[in-house]
Each structure stands twice: as C-alpha cells, then as structure tokens.
XYZ file of C-alpha atoms in Angstrom:
221
model
C -52.664 -24.755 37.030
C -50.167 -22.081 38.052
C -47.231 -24.075 36.649
C -48.434 -23.873 33.046
C -47.636 -20.165 32.520
C -44.209 -20.674 34.122
C -43.389 -23.528 31.742
C -44.607 -21.464 28.817
C -42.379 -18.595 29.864
C -39.374 -20.900 30.081
C -40.079 -22.215 26.610
C -40.207 -18.659 25.280
C -36.889 -17.836 26.904
C -34.984 -20.748 25.312
C -34.391 -19.011 21.894
C -33.286 -15.828 23.679
C -30.786 -17.661 25.880
C -29.485 -19.534 22.848
C -29.010 -16.300 20.878
C -27.134 -14.712 23.783
C -24.889 -17.737 23.978
C -24.044 -17.462 20.286
C -23.284 -13.763 20.721
C -21.011 -14.517 23.634
C -19.040 -16.966 21.529
C -18.719 -14.830 18.411
C -17.775 -11.770 20.464
C -14.441 -13.413 21.197
C -13.727 -14.570 17.657
C -10.577 -12.960 16.191
C -11.133 -9.853 14.102
C -10.536 -10.554 10.430
C -9.344 -7.654 8.305
C -11.579 -6.985 5.293
C -10.416 -8.295 1.973
C -10.048 -6.031 -1.016
C -13.385 -4.697 -2.193
C -14.808 -5.387 -5.627
C -13.991 -1.798 -6.599
C -10.380 -2.289 -5.560
C -10.072 -5.480 -7.535
C -11.674 -3.837 -10.559
C -9.266 -0.924 -10.270
C -6.413 -3.381 -10.444
C -7.857 -4.507 -13.794
C -8.592 -7.912 -12.312
C -4.914 -8.813 -12.397
C -4.170 -12.064 -10.602
C -0.985 -13.764 -9.522
C -1.108 -15.732 -12.771
C -1.076 -12.558 -14.869
C 1.280 -10.510 -12.700
C 4.101 -9.160 -14.876
C 6.929 -11.651 -15.132
C 10.367 -10.924 -13.776
C 13.444 -12.516 -15.389
C 14.614 -13.377 -11.880
C 11.464 -15.390 -11.121
C 12.508 -18.016 -13.670
C 15.245 -19.213 -11.346
C 13.891 -22.158 -9.382
C 16.210 -21.177 -6.558
C 14.883 -17.611 -6.471
C 14.233 -16.525 -2.865
C 10.652 -16.331 -1.666
C 9.093 -13.432 0.257
C 9.168 -13.789 4.035
C 5.390 -13.635 3.936
C 2.695 -13.384 1.294
C 2.670 -9.850 -0.184
C -0.322 -7.679 0.717
C -1.046 -6.973 -2.934
C 0.107 -8.303 -6.281
C 2.479 -6.175 -8.299
C 0.884 -4.026 -10.991
C 3.185 -1.449 -12.671
C 2.235 2.213 -12.576
C 2.063 3.540 -16.164
C 4.960 5.874 -16.894
C 2.748 8.926 -17.647
C 1.220 8.483 -14.184
C 4.669 8.129 -12.616
C 5.774 11.352 -14.287
C 2.742 13.293 -13.104
C 2.972 11.934 -9.547
C 6.515 13.253 -9.321
C 5.549 16.605 -10.833
C 2.750 17.061 -8.294
C 5.009 16.647 -5.270
C 7.382 19.322 -6.659
C 10.564 17.308 -6.111
C 13.674 19.232 -5.095
C 17.248 17.911 -5.074
C 17.345 17.739 -1.276
C 14.214 15.571 -1.122
C 14.341 11.903 -0.131
C 11.657 9.831 -1.844
C 10.355 6.540 -0.445
C 8.275 4.293 -2.702
C 6.314 1.815 -0.570
C 5.691 -1.298 -2.634
C 8.327 -0.406 -5.215
C 7.974 -3.346 -7.636
C 10.386 -2.983 -10.560
C 11.627 0.326 -9.134
C 10.320 2.637 -11.840
C 9.079 5.406 -9.521
C 12.263 5.609 -7.464
C 14.431 5.322 -10.581
C 12.516 8.061 -12.422
C 12.788 10.350 -9.392
C 16.565 9.863 -9.214
C 17.107 10.130 -12.969
C 14.859 13.114 -13.725
C 15.152 15.095 -10.483
C 18.497 14.034 -9.035
C 16.986 13.071 -5.677
C 17.939 10.169 -3.448
C 15.259 7.487 -3.506
C 14.479 4.346 -1.517
C 12.182 1.546 -2.649
C 10.611 -0.846 -0.135
C 9.260 -4.192 -1.314
C 8.729 -7.509 0.438
C 9.401 -9.581 -2.687
C 13.129 -10.335 -3.151
C 12.599 -11.089 -6.841
C 11.313 -7.557 -7.412
C 14.198 -6.133 -5.389
C 16.706 -7.888 -7.663
C 14.846 -6.662 -10.730
C 14.702 -3.085 -9.417
C 18.429 -3.068 -8.649
C 19.193 -4.251 -12.166
C 16.916 -1.545 -13.600
C 18.686 1.089 -11.500
C 22.058 -0.083 -12.825
C 20.820 0.116 -16.413
C 19.424 3.617 -15.796
C 22.726 4.774 -14.306
C 21.232 5.796 -10.949
C 22.353 2.942 -8.683
C 24.393 5.439 -6.656
C 21.240 7.387 -5.758
C 18.665 4.601 -5.399
C 18.442 1.915 -2.732
C 15.980 -0.966 -2.748
C 15.248 -2.679 0.559
C 13.560 -6.041 1.010
C 11.266 -5.153 3.898
C 7.673 -5.203 5.077
C 6.416 -1.693 4.345
C 4.385 -1.711 7.572
C 7.559 -2.303 9.600
C 10.116 -0.324 7.588
C 11.728 2.822 8.987
C 10.457 5.610 6.729
C 11.161 8.615 8.953
C 13.734 10.278 6.677
C 11.337 10.517 3.719
C 10.179 13.931 2.554
C 8.097 12.381 -0.248
C 6.230 9.052 -0.183
C 4.672 7.349 -3.208
C 2.077 4.570 -3.087
C 0.268 2.157 -5.359
C -1.417 -0.215 -2.962
C -5.129 -0.676 -2.228
C -7.489 1.679 -0.428
C -7.704 -0.721 2.513
C -3.894 -0.864 2.741
C -3.609 2.927 2.493
C -6.019 3.232 5.419
C -4.027 0.672 7.408
C -0.810 2.537 6.599
C -2.180 5.968 7.502
C -1.304 5.903 11.254
C 2.300 4.998 10.410
C 2.542 7.797 7.875
C 1.195 10.376 10.307
C 3.330 9.239 13.249
C 6.676 8.618 11.511
C 6.829 11.209 8.747
C 7.852 14.801 9.346
C 5.215 17.546 8.995
C 5.254 18.829 5.435
C 6.068 15.426 3.909
C 4.160 14.965 0.658
C 2.328 11.706 -0.041
C 1.026 10.801 -3.484
C -0.968 7.686 -4.371
C -1.858 6.109 -7.687
C -5.467 4.891 -8.051
C -6.453 4.620 -4.361
C -7.335 7.214 -1.727
C -7.762 6.696 2.030
C -11.557 6.419 2.108
C -13.056 8.810 4.658
C -10.034 8.434 6.957
C -8.018 11.210 5.285
C -9.364 13.565 2.641
C -6.844 14.245 -0.156
C -5.924 17.858 -0.690
C -5.615 17.315 -4.430
C -6.999 14.809 -6.937
C -6.272 14.546 -10.646
C -6.993 12.075 -13.432
C -4.069 11.137 -15.672
C -4.121 8.602 -18.468
C -7.325 7.078 -17.099
C -5.972 6.806 -13.533
C -6.662 8.904 -10.459
C -3.844 10.456 -8.454
C -4.328 11.582 -4.842
C -2.052 13.823 -2.798
C -1.757 14.659 0.912
C 0.643 16.629 3.086
C 1.518 15.486 6.612
C 0.124 18.190 8.929
C 1.798 19.886 11.869
C 1.492 17.902 15.103
C-alpha cells in the first residue's frame, strides 16, 4: 500500500523532468540576432532586393559580389534629408565625414561639394562602390572623397569627426559600442529614419520631408 503514493509522485515528476531537460538543451542553442522589426521594414517603404534601385554596374554579369550578404538593402536618402543632415552637424572645412553604408555616395559627395570637407564612404557592396566613385568623378570631388569596400562593423573609423547613417534601428544599436569606443569625444553622429532605441537617447530630433533625423554627440570618456 505504501508504494502507491511513491509511484504517483514519480508520475507527477515526469513532466517536470522533461521540461527541465528541454530547458537544458535550448539554453545552449546559439543566440540568433533579431531580424528587422515590422516598423523598420515599414520605414524602409517595404523595399525589397527586387525593387532596390538599379546600378548601371550591376548589369555586368561579371560584376563582383559582396564578400557577404549586406546587412540592409540600399535605399537612397532623399536629397532634402541629406542637406539637412549636413546642416545639423555644422560641417567645417577641417571635418572628416564618414558615411557608413554609403550606397551611391550622395551624402559623402554632397559634404565634399557643398562644404569642402574630406569624406569617406564605407559600403560592403562593390557595385555601389563603383557607382559612388563614378558619381564623385562627375561631381568633381573625387580628390576629396574616398569610397572603401569594407564591412562597416570592421572598418577603421577613428579619424571621423562626423558620421552619417541610414541603416536600421537594430543595426544602429549593434554599431553603438563601436561608435563610442572608436570615435573621438565631440564627434557628431546623424542618422536618417532610425534612432538607437533606448540604448542612446538622441540629443536632437527633427522631421524633414516626411523623414526623421536623429543626432548624437560622442561624450567625454
């Protein structure tokens, strides 16, 4: 008679042991970074790789491919937004601007053409690098603008005094530690459309041409 409660207790423990076993397995699963949120996708106007702006250099079947899949598809920043981003950071001739995810080069080119600064564009897509270089030649600023085919998370950005972004919020957050550790105090950062969630409060926000612009300054260490 005394064995019946013991058996009943064992039967009750089976689901608990099973649940613990599942937890032990999933605890060691690799961490998967979150994909872009629905708000981020909507902010990109639901652009997909199929509708990404064409580049004349992409028509070449021998065009080089990126070393890895880009973190985000290329969506051009409207020129009125570009102009206001550069106004907000109060560009001076001794500034060095880095555009992370430079696409066709319009931000770096505008900075060099309108403000006379030296600018560097970083993009992982070699097709966009070729396009940006051609655009810089046409704009007459190839002597002041450099475009580098690099992973923006690995690129050396330490000389920048101004950084411009048009990525996703999740990518901005991922990039934040690099910005704070590599950039000099006082470096201005301005982002089109996406902030850094609750990881870093912008010091200034403005809406231009239907788009939000966010600005930060790297603090003293």
